XYZ file of C-alpha atoms in Angstrom:
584
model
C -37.802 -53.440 32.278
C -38.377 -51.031 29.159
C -36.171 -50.676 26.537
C -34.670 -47.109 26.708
C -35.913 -44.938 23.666
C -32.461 -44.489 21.006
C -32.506 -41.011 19.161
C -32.316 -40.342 16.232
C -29.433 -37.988 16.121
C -29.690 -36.650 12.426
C -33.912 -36.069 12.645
C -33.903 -35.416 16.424
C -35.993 -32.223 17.351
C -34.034 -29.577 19.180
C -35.674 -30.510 22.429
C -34.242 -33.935 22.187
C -30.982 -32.699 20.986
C -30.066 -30.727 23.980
C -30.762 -33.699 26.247
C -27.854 -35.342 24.614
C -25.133 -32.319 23.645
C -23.640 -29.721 25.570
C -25.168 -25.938 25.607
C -22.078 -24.864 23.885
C -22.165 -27.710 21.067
C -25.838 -26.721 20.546
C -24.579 -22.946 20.679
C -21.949 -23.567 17.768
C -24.247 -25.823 15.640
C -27.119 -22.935 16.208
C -24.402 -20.816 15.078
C -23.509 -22.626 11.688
C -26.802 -23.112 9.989
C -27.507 -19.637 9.999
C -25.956 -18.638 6.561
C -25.772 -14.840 7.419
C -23.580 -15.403 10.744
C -21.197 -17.499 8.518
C -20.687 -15.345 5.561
C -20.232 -12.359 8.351
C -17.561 -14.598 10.258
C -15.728 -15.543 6.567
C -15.301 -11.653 5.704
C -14.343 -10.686 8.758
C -11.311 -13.390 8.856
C -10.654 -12.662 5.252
C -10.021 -8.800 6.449
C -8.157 -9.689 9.218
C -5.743 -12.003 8.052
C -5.590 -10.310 4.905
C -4.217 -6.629 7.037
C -1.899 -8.823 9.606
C -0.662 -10.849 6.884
C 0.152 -8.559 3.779
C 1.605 -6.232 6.190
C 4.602 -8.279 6.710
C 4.892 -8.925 3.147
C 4.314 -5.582 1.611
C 7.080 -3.342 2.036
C 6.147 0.298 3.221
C 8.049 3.260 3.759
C 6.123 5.614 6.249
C 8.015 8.636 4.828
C 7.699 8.331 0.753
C 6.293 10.424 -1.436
C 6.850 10.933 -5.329
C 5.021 13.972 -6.940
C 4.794 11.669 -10.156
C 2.237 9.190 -8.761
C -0.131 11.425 -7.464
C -3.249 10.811 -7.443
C -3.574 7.604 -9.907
C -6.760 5.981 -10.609
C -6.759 2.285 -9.873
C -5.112 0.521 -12.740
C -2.866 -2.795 -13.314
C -2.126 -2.259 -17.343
C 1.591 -0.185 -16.663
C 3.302 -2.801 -18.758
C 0.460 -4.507 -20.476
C 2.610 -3.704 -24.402
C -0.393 -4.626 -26.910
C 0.511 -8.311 -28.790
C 0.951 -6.685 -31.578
C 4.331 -5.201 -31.110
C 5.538 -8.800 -30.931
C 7.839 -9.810 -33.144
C 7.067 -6.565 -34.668
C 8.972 -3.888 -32.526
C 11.265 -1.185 -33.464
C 11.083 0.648 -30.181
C 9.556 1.309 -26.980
C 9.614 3.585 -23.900
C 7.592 4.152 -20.908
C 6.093 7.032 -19.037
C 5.075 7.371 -15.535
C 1.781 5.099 -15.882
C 1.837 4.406 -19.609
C 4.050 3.433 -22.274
C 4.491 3.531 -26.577
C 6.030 1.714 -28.972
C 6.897 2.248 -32.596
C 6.896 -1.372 -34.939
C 9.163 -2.205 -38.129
C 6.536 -0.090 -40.351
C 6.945 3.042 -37.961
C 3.654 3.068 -36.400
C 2.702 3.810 -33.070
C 1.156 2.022 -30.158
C 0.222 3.001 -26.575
C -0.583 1.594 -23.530
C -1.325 1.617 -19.897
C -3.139 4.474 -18.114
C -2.434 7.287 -20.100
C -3.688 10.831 -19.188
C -6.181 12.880 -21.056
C -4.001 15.220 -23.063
C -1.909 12.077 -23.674
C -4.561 10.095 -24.909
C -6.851 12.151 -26.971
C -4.262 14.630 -28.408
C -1.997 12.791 -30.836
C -0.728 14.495 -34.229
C -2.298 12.946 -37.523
C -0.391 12.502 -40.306
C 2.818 11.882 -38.490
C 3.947 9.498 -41.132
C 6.431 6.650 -40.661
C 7.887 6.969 -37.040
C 11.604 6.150 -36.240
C 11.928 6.726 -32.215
C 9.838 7.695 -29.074
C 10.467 8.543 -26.192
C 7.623 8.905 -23.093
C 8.119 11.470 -20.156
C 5.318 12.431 -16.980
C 2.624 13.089 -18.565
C 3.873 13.857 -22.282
C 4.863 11.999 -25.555
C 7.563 12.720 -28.248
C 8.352 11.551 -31.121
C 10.522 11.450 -34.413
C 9.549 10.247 -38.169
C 11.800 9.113 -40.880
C 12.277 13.010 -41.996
C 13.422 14.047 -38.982
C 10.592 15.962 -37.650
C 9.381 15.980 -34.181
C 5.950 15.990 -32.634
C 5.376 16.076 -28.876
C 1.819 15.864 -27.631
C 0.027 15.982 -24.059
C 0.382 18.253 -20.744
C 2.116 21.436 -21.869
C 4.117 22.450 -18.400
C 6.926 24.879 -18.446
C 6.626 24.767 -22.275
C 7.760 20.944 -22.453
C 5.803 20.606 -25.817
C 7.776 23.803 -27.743
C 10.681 22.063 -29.389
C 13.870 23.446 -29.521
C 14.354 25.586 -32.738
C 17.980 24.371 -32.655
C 16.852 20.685 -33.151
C 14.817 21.075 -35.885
C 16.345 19.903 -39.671
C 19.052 18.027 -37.583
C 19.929 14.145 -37.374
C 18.745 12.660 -34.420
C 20.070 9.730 -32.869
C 18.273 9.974 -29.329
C 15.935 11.552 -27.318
C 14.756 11.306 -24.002
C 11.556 12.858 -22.137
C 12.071 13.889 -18.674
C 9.654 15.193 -15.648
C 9.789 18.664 -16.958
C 12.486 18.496 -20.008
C 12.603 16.851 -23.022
C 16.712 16.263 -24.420
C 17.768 15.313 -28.214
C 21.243 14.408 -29.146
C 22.236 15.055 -32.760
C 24.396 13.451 -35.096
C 26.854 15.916 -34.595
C 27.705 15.219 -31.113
C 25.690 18.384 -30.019
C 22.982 18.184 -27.261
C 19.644 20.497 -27.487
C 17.206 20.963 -24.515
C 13.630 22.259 -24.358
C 10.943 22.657 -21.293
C 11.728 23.738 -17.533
C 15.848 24.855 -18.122
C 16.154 27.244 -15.697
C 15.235 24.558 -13.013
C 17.814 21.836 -14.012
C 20.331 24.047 -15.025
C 21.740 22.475 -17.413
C 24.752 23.631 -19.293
C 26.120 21.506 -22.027
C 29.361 23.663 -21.765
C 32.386 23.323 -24.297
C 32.095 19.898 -25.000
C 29.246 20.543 -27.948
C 29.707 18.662 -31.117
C 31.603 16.243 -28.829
C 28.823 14.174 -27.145
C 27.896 10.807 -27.807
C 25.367 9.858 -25.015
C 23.510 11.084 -22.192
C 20.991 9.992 -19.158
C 18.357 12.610 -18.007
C 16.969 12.149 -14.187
C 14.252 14.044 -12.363
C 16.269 17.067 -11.635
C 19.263 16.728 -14.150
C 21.343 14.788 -16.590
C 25.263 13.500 -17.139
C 26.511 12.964 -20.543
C 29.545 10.851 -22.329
C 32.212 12.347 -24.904
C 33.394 10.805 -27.691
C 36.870 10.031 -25.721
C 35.068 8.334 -22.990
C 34.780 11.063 -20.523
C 31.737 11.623 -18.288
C 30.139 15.079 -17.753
C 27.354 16.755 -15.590
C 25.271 18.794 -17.099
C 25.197 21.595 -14.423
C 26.867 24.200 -13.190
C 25.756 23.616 -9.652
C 27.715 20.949 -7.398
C 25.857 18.290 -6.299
C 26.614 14.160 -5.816
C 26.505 13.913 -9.906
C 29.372 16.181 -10.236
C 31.560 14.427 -8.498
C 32.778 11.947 -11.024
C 34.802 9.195 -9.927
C 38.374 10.197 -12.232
C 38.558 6.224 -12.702
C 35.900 6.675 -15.051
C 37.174 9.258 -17.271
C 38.592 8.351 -20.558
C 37.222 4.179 -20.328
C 33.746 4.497 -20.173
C 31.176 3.219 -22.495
C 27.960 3.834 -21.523
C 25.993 5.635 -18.638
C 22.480 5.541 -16.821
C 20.978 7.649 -14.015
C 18.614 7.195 -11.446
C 16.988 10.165 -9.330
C 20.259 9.967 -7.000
C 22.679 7.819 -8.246
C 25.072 7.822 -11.539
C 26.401 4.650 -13.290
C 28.880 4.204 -15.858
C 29.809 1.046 -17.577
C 33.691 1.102 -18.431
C 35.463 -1.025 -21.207
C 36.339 -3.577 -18.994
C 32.381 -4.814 -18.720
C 32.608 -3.112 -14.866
C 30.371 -0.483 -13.576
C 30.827 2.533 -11.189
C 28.103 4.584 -9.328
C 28.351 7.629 -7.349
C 25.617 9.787 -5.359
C 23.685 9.453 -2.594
C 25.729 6.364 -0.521
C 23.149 5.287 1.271
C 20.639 3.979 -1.642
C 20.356 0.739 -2.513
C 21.047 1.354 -6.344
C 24.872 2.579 -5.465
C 25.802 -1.180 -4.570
C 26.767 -2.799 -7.768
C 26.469 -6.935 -7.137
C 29.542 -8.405 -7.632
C 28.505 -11.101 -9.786
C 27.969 -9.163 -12.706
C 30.845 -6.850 -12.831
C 33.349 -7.713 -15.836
C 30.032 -8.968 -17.513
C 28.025 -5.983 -18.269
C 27.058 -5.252 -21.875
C 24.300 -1.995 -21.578
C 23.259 -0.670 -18.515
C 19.971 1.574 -18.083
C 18.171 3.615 -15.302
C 15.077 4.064 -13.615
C 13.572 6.362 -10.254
C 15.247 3.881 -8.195
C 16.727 1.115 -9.877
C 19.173 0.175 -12.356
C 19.424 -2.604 -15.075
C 21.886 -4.319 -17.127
C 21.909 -6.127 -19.766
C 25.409 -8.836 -19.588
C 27.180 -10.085 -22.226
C 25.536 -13.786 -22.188
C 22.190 -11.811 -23.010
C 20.668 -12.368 -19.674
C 19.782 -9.297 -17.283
C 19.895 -8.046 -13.980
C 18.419 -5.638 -11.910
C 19.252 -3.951 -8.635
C 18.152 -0.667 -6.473
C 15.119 -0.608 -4.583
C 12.126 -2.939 -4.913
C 8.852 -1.178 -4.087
C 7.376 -2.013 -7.173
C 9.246 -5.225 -7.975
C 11.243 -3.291 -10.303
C 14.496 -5.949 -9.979
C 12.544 -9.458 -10.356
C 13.727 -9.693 -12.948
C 13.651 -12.547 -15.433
C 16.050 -15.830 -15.586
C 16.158 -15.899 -19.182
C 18.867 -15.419 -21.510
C 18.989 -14.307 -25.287
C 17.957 -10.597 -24.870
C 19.609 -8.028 -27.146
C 18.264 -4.518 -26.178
C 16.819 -3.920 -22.825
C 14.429 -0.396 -21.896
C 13.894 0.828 -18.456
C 12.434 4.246 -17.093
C 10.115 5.044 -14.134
C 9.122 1.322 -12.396
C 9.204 -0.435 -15.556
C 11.190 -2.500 -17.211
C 11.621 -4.511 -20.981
C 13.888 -6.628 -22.375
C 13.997 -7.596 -25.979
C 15.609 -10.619 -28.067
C 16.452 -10.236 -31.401
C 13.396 -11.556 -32.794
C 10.976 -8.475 -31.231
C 9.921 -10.747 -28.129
C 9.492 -8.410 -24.810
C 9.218 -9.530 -21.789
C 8.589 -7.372 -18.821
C 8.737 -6.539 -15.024
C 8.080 -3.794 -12.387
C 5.546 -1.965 -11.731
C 2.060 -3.133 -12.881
C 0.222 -0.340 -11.490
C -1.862 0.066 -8.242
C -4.911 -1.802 -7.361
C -6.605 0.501 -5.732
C -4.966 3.783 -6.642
C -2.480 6.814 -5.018
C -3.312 9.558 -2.526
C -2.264 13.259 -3.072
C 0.990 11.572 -2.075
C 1.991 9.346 -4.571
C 1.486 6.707 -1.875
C -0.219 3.044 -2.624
C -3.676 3.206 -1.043
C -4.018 -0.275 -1.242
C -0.692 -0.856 1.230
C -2.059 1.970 3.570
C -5.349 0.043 3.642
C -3.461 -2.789 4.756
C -1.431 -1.126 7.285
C -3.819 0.896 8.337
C -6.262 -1.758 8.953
C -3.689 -3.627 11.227
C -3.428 -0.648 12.898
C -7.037 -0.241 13.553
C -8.038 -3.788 14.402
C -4.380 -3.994 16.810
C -6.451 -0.729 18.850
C -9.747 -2.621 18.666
C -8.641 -5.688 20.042
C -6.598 -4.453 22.340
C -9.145 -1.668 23.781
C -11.532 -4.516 23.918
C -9.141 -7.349 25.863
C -8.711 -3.973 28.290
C -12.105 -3.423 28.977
C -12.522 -7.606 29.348
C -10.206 -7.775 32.254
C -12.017 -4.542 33.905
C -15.471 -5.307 33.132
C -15.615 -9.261 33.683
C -13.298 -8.433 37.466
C -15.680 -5.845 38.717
C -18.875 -7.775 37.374
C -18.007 -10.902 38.462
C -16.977 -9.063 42.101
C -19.909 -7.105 42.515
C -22.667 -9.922 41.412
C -21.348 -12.360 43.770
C -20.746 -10.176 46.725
C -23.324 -7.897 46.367
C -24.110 -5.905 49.467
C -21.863 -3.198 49.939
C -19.416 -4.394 47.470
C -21.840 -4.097 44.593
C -23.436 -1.003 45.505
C -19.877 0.523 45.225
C -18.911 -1.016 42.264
C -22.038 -0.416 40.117
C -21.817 3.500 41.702
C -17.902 3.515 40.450
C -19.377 1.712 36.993
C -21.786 4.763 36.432
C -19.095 7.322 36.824
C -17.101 5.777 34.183
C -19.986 5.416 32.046
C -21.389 9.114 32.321
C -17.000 9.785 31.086
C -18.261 10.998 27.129
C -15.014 9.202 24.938
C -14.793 11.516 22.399
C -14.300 15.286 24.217
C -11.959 13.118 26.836
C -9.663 11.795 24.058
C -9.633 14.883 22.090
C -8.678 17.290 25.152
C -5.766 14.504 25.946
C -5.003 14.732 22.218
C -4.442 18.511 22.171
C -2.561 18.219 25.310
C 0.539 15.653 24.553
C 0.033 16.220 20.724
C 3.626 17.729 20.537
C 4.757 15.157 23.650
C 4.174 11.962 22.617
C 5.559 10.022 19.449
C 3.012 8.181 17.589
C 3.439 4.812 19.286
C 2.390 6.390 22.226
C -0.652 7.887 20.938
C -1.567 4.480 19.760
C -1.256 3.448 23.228
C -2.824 5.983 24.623
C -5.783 5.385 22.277
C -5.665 2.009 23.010
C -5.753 2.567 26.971
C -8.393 5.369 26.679
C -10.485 2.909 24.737
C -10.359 0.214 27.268
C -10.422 2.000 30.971
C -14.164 3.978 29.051
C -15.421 0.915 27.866
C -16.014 -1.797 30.664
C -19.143 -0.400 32.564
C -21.549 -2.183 30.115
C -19.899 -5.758 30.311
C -19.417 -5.316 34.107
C -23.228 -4.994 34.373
C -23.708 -7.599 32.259
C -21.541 -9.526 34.031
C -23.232 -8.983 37.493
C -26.793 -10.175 35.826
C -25.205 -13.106 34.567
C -23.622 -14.264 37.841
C -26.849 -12.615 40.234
C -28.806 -15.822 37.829
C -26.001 -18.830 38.233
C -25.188 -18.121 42.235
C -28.739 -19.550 43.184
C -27.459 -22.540 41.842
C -27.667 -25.753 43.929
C -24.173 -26.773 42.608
C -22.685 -23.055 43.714
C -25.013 -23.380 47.164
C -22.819 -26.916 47.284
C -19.796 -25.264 46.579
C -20.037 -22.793 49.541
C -20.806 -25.836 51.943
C -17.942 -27.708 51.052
C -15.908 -24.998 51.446
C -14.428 -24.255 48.462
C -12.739 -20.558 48.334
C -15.336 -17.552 47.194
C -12.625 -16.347 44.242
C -12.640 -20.058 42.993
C -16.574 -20.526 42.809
C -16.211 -17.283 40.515
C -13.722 -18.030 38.275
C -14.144 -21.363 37.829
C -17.701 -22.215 38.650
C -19.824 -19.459 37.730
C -17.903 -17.788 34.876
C -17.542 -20.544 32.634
C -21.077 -20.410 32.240
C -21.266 -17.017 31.367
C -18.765 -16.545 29.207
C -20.890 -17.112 26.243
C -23.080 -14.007 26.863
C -19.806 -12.494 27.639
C -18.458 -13.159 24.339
C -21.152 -11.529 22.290
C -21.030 -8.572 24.428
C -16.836 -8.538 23.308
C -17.716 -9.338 19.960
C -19.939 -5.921 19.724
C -17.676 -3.791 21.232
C -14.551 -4.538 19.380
C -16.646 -3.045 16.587
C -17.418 -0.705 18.394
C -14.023 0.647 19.599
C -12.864 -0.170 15.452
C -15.487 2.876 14.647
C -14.725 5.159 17.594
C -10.769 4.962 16.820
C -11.869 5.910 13.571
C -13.625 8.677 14.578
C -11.318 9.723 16.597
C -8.201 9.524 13.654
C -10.684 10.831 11.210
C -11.061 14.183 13.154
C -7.535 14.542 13.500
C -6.786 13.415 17.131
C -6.263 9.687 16.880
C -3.309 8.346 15.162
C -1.797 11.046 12.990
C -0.049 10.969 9.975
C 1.882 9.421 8.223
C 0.780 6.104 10.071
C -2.063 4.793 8.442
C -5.341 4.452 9.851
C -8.863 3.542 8.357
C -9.701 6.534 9.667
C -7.006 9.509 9.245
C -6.689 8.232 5.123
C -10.353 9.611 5.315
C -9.417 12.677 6.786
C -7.799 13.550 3.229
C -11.049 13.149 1.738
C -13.016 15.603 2.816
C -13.330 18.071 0.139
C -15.931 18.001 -2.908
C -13.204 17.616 -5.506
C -11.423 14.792 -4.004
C -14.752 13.292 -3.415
C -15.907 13.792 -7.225
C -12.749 13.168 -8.970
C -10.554 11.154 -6.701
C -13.176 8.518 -5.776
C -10.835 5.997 -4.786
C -9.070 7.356 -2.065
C -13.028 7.087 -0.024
C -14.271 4.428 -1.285
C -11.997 1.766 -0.558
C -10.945 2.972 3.065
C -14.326 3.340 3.961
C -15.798 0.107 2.143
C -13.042 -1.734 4.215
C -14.079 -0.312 7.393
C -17.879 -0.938 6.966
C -17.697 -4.483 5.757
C -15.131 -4.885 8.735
C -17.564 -3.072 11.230
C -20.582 -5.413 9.550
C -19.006 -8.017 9.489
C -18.218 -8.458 13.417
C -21.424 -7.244 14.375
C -23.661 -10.211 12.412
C -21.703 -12.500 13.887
C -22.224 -10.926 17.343
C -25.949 -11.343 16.587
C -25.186 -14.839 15.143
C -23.312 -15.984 18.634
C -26.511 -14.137 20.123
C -29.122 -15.859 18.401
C -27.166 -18.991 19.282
C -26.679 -19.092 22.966
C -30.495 -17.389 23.368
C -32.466 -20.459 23.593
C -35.618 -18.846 22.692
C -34.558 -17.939 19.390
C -34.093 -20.785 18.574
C -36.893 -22.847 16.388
C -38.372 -25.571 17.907
């Protein structure tokens, strides 16, 4: 009798391999020599997980907005203070997006992204520099003979220093959003820029102030005797100062909302809007506060054993702060933070900057990318498990039957089909606009996408299973008696699944581009839930486009690699199963 032939596995031809491996083996292995098909399959997973997964770790809040990040060009250099301030530094403060410093010889560094007017307009000849201080978009500053020089966007005349200040001794200044403050050696307080919008009204306690904390939209001061004082004649949560705080307190800070102020006793007390984050003081560090500072949201403190600690909100990481001890000054405004040690060392934490940039919001365009691509690939998936169920039922139905059955079915398939998407889900959009909260519009997207998209699979279907019923194994089925919904779903559709899943695989990119559309024209998901689409709704206009690059490209260059992506490895899994594309 003759040996049997053995096969080479490794050289074998592809003829000979599929005598000895399953269709589906020979599918996948197909599949992974094409290079193409595998870096398609790698970026698509990378976006997915990548949405699904930094969604749960990011933290978003669907209804912020902050007029002093608007618009920011993608940048990561917030707190990047040049190395040369190190063991060098006098002083530092930040701005919105940038920062300066002044070192032991009075000279002056910046940093970060710093706007135009910021950048290119500083004063020569300053001499030796003694403090700074770093607001929105402007920069002031004070040399060793007591002059000041402010530099950068001119609103509400922030740059025209007070003629009160001038010739005086100061001992600190602060740049706000639209206001600029200086308190004199003399106790006395001098404002300059936007007053009539924060109101601010030092009162009868001139000549008798020894601190103060400016916010976005006002300021509270300290008296020599401990007392604390708004600086406004209008009530609001500042005013109402705790009376425990009167005549013990040692220092104060402000954020936008809340007051603190650091009594004798190393405790501090906070009053404004309750229910902020930044009004709960952690037990563990009162009795052992030293300083305390402010930011937007946050507050800081540095304790007596010359560690720090942060607390507030943490959109920016603004209180991870460091476990390190031996600080003696500490600087905080905006995001960002600093500590010093006595030796000029800073180390720092907070906001960084944003990857890829704000919107006309303020908001992070990377996190909306995120969200908004879990948002988009949740419809797409979705639409297309929908329109799975319908399609592979009626196909699978109507091929097998045929007759009657399939004459009705493939009739009720072309109705569906000849249903345009679009004009359908933007007459149901203008309809329940006002009626329906944004989950269901999601849903409704979701199920529109789904019922509208199942004729073509269903056809495909009934090819697929008109080919494998002729079968002598199905024609054995039927003999033995084996029930007709059996022989479909277990018989005759495993075998078509394959060509089933490629058709899936090109329609979830499909239904990712027509929810797309459909946000992008304003009748998909809405804002402020983020979509690939709506964010490009903002974009439409020639400036935005010209100037504001980033808010385009990167929501778009997310949704075409995404869109690419799925459908080369659609005509990978194509190429695969299709024997005849295969070389022999």
């Amino acid at each position: 009798m003759e040996k049997a032939k053995e096969i080479d596995y490794e050289n074998a031809s592809s003829a000979e391999e599929e005598l000895v491996q399953s269709p589906g083996r020979t599918a996948m292995r197909n599949f992974f020599s094409r290079k193409l098909s595998i870096a398609g399959m790698i970026v698509f997973i990378f976006i997915f997980l990548s949405c699904f997964i930094l969604s749960f770790i990011l933290p978003i809040d669907l209804t912020y907005t902050d007029s002093t990040r608007m618009n920011l060009p993608p940048a990561l250099n917030y707190i990047s203070i040049p190395k040369a301030l190190s063991n060098n530094l006098k002083m530092i403060d930040f701005g919105s997006t940038f920062g300066a410093g002044i070192d032991m010889d009075g000279k002056l560094y910046m940093w970060g992204t710093m706007p135009d007017k910021v950048k290119n307009n500083v004063p020569k000849n300053m001499g030796p520099l003694r403090l700074v201080t770093c607001g929105l978009d402007h920069i002031v500053v004070v040399n060793e003979n007591e002059q000041i020089f402010a530099w950068g966007n001119d609103r509400l005349g922030i740059l025209r220093i007070a003629d009160s200040i001038r010739g005086k001794n100061i001992v600190d200044i602060q740049a706000g959003h639209q206001i600029t403050a200086a308190l004199d050696s003399d106790g006395y307080l001098h404002f300059w820029g936007n007053e009539n919008n924060y109101h601010f009204r030092p009162g009868s306690n001139q000549g008798n102030y020894r601190d103060f904390a400016i916010n976005i939209s006002t300021a509270i001061a300290l008296t020599n005797d401990g007392n604390v004082i708004t600086l406004t004649d209008i009530d609001s949560l500042f005013s109402r100062v705790p009376p425990q705080v009167n005549g013990r307190t040692v220092d104060i800070a402000s954020t936008d909302h809340v007051a603190a102020a650091l009594l004798n006793d190393g405790t501090v007390v906070t009053w404004g809007s309750a229910h902020l984050p930044a009004i709960n003081v952690p037990d563990e560090i009162q009795g052992r506060v030293k300083i305390i500072r402010g930011g937007r949201t946050h507050f800081t403190a540095l304790l007596n054993d010359g560690s720090v600690f942060s607390w507030g909100d943490n959109m920016f990481g603004q209180i991870y702060f460091p476990k390190l001890t031996g600080y003696s000054q500490i600087t905080i405004d905006y995001y960002q933070n600093a500590a010093i040690d006595p030796n000029g060392n800073i180390t720092t934490w907070g906001q960084h900057g944003y990857i890829m940039g704000t919107d006309q919001w303020g908001r992070d365009v990377f996190t909306r990318v995120v969200y908004g691509g879990r948002v988009s690939l949740t419809v797409g998936f979705i639409a297309v498990i929908i329109s799975a169920v319908i399609g592979i039922t009626i196909g699978g139905f109507s091929g097998y039957f045929g007759g009657k059955t399939d004459m009705f079915l493939m009739r009720f398939a072309e109705v569906v089909d000849s249903i345009p998407f679009l004009p359908l889900a933007i007459i149901l959009a203008a309809i329940v606009s006002n009626k329906v909260p944004e989950t269901g519009r999601v849903i409704m997207i979701m199920i529109i996408l789904g019922f509208l998209s199942w004729s073509g699979l269903a056809r495909l279907t009934r090819a697929q299973i008109l080919s494998e019923k002729e079968n002598e194994f199905i024609m054995a089925a039927k003999a033995m008696g084996i029930r007709e919904r059996i022989i479909i779903f277990k018989h005759i559709l495993p075998n078509v699944l394959p060509v089933i899943f490629v058709s899936l695989t090109v329609s979830m990119a499909t239904c990712l581009l027509l929810e797309s559309t459909l946000s992008f024209l304003g009748f998909g998901v809405i804002e402020p839930t983020p979509t690939w689409g709506n964010m490009l709704n903002k974009c439409i206009d020639s400036i935005v486009i010209r100037t504001y690059w980033w808010r385009w490209v990167f929501p778009s260059l997310v949704l075409g690699l995404a869109v690419i992506s799925i459908n080369i490895v659609g005509d990978g899994l194509r190429d695969a199963i299709d024997p005849k594309s295969n070389d022999r």
